[in-house]
Coordinates of C-alpha atoms and ligand atoms in Angstrom, one line a residue:
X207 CA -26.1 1.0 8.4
X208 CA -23.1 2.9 6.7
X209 CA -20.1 1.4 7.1
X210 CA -16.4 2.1 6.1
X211 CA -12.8 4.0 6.3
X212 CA -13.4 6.1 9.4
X213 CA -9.5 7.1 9.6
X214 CA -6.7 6.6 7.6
X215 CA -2.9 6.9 8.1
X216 CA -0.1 6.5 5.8
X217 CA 3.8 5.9 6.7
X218 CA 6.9 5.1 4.6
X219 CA 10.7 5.2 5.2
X220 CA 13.1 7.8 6.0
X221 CA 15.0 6.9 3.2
X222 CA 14.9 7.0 -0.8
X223 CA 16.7 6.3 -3.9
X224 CA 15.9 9.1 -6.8
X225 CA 15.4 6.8 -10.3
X226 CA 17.9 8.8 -12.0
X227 CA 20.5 7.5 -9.5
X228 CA 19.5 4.2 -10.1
X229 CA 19.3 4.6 -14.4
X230 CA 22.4 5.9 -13.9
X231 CA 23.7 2.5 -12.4
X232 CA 22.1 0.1 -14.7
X233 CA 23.2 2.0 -18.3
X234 CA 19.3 3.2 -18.4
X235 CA 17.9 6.3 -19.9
X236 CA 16.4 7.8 -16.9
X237 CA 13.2 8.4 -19.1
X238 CA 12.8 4.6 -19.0
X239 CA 11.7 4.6 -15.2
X240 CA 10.5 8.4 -14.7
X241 CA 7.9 8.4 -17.9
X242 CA 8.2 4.7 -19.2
X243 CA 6.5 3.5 -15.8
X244 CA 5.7 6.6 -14.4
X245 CA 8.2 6.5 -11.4
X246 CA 10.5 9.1 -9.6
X247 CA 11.9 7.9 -6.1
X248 CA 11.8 4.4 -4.7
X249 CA 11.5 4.3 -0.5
X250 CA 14.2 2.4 1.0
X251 CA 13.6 0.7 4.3
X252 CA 16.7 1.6 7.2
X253 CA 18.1 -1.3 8.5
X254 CA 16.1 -0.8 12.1
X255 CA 12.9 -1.1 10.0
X256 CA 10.2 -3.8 9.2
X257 CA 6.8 -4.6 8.6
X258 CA 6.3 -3.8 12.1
X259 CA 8.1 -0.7 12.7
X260 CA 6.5 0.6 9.4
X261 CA 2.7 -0.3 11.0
X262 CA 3.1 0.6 13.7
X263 CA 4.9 4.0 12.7
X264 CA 1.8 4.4 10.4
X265 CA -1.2 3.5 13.5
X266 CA 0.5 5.6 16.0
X267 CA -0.7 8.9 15.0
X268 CA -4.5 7.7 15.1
X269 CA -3.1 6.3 18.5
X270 CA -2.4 9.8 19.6
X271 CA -5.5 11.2 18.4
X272 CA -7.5 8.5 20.7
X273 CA -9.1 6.6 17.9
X274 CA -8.1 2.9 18.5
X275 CA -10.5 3.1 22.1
X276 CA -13.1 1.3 20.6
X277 CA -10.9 -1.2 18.7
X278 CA -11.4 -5.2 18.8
X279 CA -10.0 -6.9 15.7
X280 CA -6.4 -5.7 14.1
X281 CA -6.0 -7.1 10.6
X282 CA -2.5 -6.6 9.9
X283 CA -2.5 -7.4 5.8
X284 CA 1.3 -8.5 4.5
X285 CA 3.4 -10.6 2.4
X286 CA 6.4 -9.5 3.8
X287 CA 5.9 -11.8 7.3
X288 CA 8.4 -11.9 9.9
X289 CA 7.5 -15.0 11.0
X290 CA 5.6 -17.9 10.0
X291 CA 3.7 -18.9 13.1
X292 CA 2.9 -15.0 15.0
X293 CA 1.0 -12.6 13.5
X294 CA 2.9 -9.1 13.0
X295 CA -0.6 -7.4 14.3
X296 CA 0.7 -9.0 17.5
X297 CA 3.8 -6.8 18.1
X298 CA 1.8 -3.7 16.7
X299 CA -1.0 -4.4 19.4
X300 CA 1.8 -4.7 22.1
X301 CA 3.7 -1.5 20.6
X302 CA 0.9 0.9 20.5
X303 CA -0.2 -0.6 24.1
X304 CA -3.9 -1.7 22.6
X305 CA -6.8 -3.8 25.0
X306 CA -6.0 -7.0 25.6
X307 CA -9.7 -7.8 24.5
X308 CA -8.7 -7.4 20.9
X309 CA -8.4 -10.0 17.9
X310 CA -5.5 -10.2 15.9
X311 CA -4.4 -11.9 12.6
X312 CA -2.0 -11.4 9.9
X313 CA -3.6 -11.9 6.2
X314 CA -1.6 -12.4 3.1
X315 CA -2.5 -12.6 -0.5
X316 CA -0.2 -10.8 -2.4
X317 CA -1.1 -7.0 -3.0
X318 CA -5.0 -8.0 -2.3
X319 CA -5.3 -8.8 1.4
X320 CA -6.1 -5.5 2.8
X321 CA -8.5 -5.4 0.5
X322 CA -9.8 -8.6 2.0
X323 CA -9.2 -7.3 5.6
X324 CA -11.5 -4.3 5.1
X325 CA -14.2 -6.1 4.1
X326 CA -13.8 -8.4 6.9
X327 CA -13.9 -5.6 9.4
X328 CA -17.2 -4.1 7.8
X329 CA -18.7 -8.1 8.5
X330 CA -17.1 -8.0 12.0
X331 CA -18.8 -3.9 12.8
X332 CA -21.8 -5.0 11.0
X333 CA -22.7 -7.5 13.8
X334 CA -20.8 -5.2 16.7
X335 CA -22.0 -1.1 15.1
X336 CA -20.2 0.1 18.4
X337 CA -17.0 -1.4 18.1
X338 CA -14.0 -0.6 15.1
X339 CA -11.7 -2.4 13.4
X340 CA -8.3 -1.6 12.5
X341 CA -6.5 -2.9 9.5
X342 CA -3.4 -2.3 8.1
X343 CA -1.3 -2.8 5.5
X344 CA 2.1 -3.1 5.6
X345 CA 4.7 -4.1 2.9
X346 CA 8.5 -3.8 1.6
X347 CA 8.9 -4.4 -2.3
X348 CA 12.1 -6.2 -3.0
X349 CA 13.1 -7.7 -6.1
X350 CA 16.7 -9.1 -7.6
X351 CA 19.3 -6.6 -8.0
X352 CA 19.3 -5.5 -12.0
X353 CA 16.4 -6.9 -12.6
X354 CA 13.5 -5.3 -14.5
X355 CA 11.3 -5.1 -11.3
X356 CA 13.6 -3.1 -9.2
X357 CA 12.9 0.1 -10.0
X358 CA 9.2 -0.7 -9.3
X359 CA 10.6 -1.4 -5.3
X360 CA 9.3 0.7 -2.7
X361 CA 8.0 0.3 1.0
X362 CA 4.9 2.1 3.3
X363 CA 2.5 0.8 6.0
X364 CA -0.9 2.1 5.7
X365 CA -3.6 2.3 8.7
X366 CA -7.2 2.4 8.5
X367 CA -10.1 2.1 11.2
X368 CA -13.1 0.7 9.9
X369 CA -16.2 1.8 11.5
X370 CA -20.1 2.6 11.5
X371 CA -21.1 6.1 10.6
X372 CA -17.2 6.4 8.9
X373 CA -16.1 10.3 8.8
X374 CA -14.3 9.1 5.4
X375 CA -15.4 7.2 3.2
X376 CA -18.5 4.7 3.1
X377 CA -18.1 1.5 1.2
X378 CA -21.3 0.5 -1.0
X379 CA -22.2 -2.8 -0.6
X380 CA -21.9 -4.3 -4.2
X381 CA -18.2 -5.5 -5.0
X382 CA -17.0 -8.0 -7.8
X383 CA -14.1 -10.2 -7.3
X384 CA -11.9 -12.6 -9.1
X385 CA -9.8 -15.5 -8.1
X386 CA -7.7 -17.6 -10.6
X387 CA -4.5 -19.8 -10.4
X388 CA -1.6 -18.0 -12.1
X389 CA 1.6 -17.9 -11.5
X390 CA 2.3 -14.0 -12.5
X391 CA 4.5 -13.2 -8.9
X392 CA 5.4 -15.2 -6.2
X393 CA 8.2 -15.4 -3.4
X394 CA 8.4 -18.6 -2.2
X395 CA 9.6 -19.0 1.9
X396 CA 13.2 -19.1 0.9
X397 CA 13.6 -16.2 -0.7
X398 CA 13.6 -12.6 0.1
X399 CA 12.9 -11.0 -3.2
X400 CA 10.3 -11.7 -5.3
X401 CA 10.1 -13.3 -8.5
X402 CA 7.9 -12.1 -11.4
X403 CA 7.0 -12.2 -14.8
X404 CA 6.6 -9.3 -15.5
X405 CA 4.8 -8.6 -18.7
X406 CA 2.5 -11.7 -17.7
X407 CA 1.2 -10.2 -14.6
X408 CA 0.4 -6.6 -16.3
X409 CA -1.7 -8.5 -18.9
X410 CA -3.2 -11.1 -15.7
X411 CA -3.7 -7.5 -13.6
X412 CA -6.1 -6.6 -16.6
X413 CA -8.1 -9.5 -17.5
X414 CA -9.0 -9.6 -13.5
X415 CA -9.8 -5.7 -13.6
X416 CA -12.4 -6.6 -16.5
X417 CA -13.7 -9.6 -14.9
X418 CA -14.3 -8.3 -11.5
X419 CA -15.9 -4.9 -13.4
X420 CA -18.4 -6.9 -14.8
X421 CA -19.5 -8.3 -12.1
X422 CA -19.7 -5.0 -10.3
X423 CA -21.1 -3.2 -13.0
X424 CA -24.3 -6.0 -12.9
X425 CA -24.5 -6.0 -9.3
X426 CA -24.6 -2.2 -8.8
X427 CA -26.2 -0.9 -12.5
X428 CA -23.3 1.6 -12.4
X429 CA -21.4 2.9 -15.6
X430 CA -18.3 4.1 -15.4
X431 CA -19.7 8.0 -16.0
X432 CA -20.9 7.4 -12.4
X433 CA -17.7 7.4 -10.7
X434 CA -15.8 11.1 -9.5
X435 CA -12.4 9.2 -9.0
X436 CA -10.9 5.8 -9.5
X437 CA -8.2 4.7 -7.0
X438 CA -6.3 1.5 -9.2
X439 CA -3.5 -1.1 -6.9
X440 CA -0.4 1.0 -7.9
X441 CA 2.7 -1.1 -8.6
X442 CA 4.1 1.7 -10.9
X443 CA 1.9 4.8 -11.7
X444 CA 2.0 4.0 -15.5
X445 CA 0.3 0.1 -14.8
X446 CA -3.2 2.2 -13.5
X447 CA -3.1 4.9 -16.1
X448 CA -3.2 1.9 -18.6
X449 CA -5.5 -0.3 -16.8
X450 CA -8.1 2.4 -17.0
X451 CA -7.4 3.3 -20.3
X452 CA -8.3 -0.8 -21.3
X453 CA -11.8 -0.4 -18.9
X454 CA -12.6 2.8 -20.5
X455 CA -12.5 1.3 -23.9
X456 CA -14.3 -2.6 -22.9
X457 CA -16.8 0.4 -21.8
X458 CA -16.7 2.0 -24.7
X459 CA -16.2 5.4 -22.8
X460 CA -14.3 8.0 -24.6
X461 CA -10.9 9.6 -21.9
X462 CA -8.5 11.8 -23.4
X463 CA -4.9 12.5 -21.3
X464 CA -7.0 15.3 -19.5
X465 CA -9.9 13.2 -18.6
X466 CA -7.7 10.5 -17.4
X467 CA -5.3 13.1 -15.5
X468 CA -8.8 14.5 -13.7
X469 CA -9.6 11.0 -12.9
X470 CA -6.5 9.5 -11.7
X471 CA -3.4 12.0 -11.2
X472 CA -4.1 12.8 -7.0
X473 CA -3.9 9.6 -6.2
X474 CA -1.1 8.7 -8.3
X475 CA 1.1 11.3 -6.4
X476 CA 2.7 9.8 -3.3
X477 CA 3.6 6.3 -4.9
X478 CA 5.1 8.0 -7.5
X479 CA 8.1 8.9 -5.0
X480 CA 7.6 6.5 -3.0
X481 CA 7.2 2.7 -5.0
X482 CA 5.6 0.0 -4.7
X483 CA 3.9 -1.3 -1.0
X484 CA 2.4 -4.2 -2.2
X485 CA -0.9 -4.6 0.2
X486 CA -1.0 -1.1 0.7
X487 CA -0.6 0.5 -2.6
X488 CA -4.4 1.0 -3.4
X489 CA -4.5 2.8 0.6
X490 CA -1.8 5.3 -0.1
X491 CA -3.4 5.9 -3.5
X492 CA -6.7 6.7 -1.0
X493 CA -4.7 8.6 1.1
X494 CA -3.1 10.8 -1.3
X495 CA -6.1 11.8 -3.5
X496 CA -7.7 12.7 -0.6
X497 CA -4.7 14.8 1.0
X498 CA -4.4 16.4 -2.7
X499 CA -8.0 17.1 -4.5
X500 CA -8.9 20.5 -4.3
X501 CA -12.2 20.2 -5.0
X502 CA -14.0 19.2 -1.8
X503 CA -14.8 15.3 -2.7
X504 CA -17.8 15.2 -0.3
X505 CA -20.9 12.9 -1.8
X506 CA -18.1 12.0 -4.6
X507 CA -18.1 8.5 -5.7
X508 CA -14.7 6.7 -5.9
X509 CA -14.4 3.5 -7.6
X510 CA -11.7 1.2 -6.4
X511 CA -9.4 -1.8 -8.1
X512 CA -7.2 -3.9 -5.8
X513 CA -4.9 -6.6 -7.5
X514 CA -2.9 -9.0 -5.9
X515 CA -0.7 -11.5 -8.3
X516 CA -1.2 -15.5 -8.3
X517 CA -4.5 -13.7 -8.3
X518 CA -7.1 -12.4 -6.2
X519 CA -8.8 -9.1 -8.2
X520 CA -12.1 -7.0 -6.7
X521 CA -13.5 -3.4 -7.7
X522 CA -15.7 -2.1 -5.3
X523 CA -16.4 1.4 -4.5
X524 CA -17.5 4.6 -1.9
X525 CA -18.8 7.4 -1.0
X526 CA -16.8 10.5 0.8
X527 CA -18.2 12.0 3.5
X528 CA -18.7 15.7 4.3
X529 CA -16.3 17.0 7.0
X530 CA -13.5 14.0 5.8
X531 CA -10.7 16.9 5.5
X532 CA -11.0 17.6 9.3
X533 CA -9.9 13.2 10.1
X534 CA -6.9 13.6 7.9
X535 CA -3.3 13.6 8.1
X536 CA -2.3 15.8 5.3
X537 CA 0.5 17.8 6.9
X538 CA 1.8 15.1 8.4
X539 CA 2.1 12.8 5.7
X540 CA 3.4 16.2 3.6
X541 CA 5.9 16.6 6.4
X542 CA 7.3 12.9 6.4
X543 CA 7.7 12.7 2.4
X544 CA 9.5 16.1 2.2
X545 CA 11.8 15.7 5.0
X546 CA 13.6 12.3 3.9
X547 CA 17.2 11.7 2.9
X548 CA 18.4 10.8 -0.5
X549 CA 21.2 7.5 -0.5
X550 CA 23.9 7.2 -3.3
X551 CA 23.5 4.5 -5.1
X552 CA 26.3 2.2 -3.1
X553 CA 24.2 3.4 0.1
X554 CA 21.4 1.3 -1.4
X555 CA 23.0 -1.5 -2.7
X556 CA 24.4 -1.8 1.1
X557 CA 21.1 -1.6 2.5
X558 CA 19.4 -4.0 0.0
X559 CA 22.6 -6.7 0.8
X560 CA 22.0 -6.6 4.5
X561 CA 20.1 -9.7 5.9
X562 CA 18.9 -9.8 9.6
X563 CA 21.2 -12.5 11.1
X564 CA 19.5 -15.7 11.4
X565 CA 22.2 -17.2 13.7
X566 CA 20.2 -17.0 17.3
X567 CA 23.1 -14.7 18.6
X568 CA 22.4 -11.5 20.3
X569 CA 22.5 -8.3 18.2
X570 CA 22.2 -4.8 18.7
X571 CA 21.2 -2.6 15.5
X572 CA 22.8 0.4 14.6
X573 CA 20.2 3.3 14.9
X574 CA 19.0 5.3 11.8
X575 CA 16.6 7.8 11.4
X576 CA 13.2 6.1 11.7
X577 CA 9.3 6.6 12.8
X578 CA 8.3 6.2 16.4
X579 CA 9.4 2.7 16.9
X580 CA 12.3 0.9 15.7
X581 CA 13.9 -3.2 14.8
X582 CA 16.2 -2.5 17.6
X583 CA 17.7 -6.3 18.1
X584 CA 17.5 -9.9 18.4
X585 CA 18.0 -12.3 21.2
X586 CA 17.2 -15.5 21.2
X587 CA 15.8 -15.8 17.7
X588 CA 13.4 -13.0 19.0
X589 CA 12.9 -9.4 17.4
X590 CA 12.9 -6.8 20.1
X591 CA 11.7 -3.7 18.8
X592 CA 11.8 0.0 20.3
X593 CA 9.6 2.7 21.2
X594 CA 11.1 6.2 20.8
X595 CA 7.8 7.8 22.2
X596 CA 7.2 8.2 25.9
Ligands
HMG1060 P1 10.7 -3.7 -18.5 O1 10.2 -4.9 -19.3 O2 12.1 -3.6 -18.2 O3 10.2 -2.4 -19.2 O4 9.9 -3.6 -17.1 P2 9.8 -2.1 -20.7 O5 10.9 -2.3 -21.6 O6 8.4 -2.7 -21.0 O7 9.6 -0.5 -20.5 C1 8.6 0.0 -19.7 C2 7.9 1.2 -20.4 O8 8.9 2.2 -20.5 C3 7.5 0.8 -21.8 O9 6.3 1.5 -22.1 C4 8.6 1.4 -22.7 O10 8.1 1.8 -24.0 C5 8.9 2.7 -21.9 P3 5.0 0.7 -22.6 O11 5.4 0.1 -23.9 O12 4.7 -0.4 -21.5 O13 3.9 1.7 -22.7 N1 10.2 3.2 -22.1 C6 10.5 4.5 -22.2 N2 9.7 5.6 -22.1 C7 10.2 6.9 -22.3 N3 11.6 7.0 -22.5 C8 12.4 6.0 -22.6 C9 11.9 4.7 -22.5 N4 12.4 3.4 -22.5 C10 11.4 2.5 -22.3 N5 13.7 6.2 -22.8 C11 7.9 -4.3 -16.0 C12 8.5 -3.4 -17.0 C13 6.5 -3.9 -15.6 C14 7.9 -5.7 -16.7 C15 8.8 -4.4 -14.8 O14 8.8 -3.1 -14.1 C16 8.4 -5.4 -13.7 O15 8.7 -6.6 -13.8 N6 7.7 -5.0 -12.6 C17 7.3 -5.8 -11.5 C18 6.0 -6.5 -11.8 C19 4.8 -5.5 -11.8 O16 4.9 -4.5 -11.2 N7 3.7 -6.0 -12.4 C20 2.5 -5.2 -12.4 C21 1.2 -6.0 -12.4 S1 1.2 -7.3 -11.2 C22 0.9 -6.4 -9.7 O17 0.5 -5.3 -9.7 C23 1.1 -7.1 -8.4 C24 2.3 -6.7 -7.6 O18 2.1 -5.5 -7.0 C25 2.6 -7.8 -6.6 C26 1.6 -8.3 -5.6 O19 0.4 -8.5 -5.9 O20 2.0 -8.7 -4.5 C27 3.5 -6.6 -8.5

């Protein structure tokens, strides 16, 4: 039975900070961030938005086009929880007004879990071919203020159904994955930026790309010839370019800049201006090659790396399937990214200083220009979200 990515839906915020902006405020040449790491804009989250509001901005559009009917299990994918007990999925379910016969969880491993997630869902529609799966992935990237992460920030919310006879993209069965203890990026519970170290985990993202490689490569019999496009985890555009620079030459495959630009540059386009989303970073990368190729990518092969730190690694791959064009969201993703608002640089540092109040008192936020749903409140030590949609 083929099974895989059956829809796919990508959302980020309303709001971005261009890199030049922000070289500007840290004494940077602005070459450092555009070419250095391959990075234009960084997506800012509005104080009405979350991990929620973000997934379920993302979902809604699959939503309109009836395709979460036959849905039974939401995987909501996340290390940016809201809370430590309830699953996020929860207040997406209740948002988009899904069956009550559903399952929902929230999965976290760093940058890795929807990667996890998805091939949960194919176990889950292997044993029930009539019934889907939805995962998402949903993630802000936050690190200190001045520190050499932060122009790597971002935030987006990717959706995907997984399903039998996908209209996307088929996942093969062979995968190889790596799990080792490190300690390359972490947030522990009482923080809300991360903490990294940063050259460590580019080096850790590569040793678990070679190691989870080999094992795919011996499962499958597959070179790397045998792949049309490689979709990398994305936490700056420059980080893939190199990590498939390394593969090709453990490989001993020959890429020029051309070669790699054929190989990799479509998918590299919407988290170039938009950042890092941690769990969904790979998905956008998805999202945009397909919204950008050209060349009709039908029977194409696509080989996949998802990395998340302290570290889970897996490359796996699929097949596109003819007629995929007609189950996409191009114009509306196009639409989203070319219609946001730039901030000044003290806009930013406002936003990024703003906590949600943790004091149980009753709060009304401010509204800003978000998706469908917004973080309206709190009451009670509850989050009461919006829907701006009838
Ligand atoms: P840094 O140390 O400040 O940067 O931050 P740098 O000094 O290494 O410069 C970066 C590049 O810009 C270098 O190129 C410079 O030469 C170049 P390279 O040597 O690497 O090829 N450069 C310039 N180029 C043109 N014109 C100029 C110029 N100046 C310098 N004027 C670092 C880099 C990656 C450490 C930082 O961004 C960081 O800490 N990022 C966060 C961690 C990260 O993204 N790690 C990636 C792997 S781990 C991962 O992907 C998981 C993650 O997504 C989390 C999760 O799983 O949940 C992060």
């Amino acid at each position: 039975m083929k099974i895989g990515i059956d829809q796919i839906s990508f959302y980020t915020s309303h709001y971005y900070v261009d890199l030049r902006t922000l070289a500007d405020a840290r004494s940077v040449e602005p070459d450092k961030y555009y070419l250095g790491i391959g990075q234009e804009k960084m997506a800012i989250p509005a104080p009405d938005e979350d991990v929620v509001t973000l997934a379920a901005s993302a979902a809604y559009p699959l939503k309109e086009r009836g395709e979460l009917e036959e849905v039974e299990l939401l995987l909501f994918a996340t290390e940016s929880g809201i809370d430590q007990s309830k699953a996020a999925g929860i207040y997406v379910h209740g948002l988009l007004e899904m069956p009550s016969r559903c399952r929902a969880i929230e999965l976290k491993q760093a940058c890795y879990s929807a990667t996890a997630g998805i091939q949960l869902a194919i176990g889950f529609v292997a044993r029930n071919p009539g019934k889907k799966a939805l995962v998402i992935a949903s993630d802000i990237a936050r690190y200190e203020l001045g520190s050499p992460g932060e122009a790597t920030q971002g935030c987006g919310s990717v959706a995907m159904v997984i399903s039998a006879d996908p209209r996307i993209l088929t996942i093969d069965a062979e995968s190889g994955y790596y799990t080792e203890d490190v300690m390359d990026f972490w947030r522990p519970n009482y923080r809300s930026e991360a903490l990294v170290d940063g050259k460590y985990s580019t080096m850790v993202y590569i040793h678990a790309l070679l190691e989870s490689w080999k094992q795919y490569a011996d499962l499958s019999g597959r070179s790397l010839t045998d792949f049309d496009r490689f979709c990398y985890h994305i936490p700056f555009t420059k980080m893939a370019e190199k990590a498939h620079q390394k593969l090709c030459r453990k490989c001993k495959v020959d890429i020029d800049r051309e070669g790699m630009q054929a190989l990799l540059e479509e998918s590299l386009r919407y988290s170039r201006i938009t950042g890092n989303c941690y769990s969904g970073s790979m998905y956008v990368g998805l999202a945009s090659l397909l919204d950008h190729a050209d060349e009709d990518l039908a029977g194409k092969r696509i080989g996949f790396y998802s990395y998340g730190s302290g570290c889970v690694g897996e490359f796996f791959s699929g097949v596109v399937e003819p007629g995929y064009r007609d189950m996409l969201y191009t114009d509306r993703h196009i639409n989203m990214l070319e219609n946001r608002t730039e901030l000044s640089y003290q806009q930013y540092e406002d936003i990024f200083n703003y906590g949600v109040p943790t004091d149980g008192g009753e709060y009304v936020f401010p509204q800003y220009k978000t998706g469908p749903f917004r973080f309206s409140g709190i009451s009670q030590h509850k989050r009461e979200y919006e829907s701006l949609v009838d």
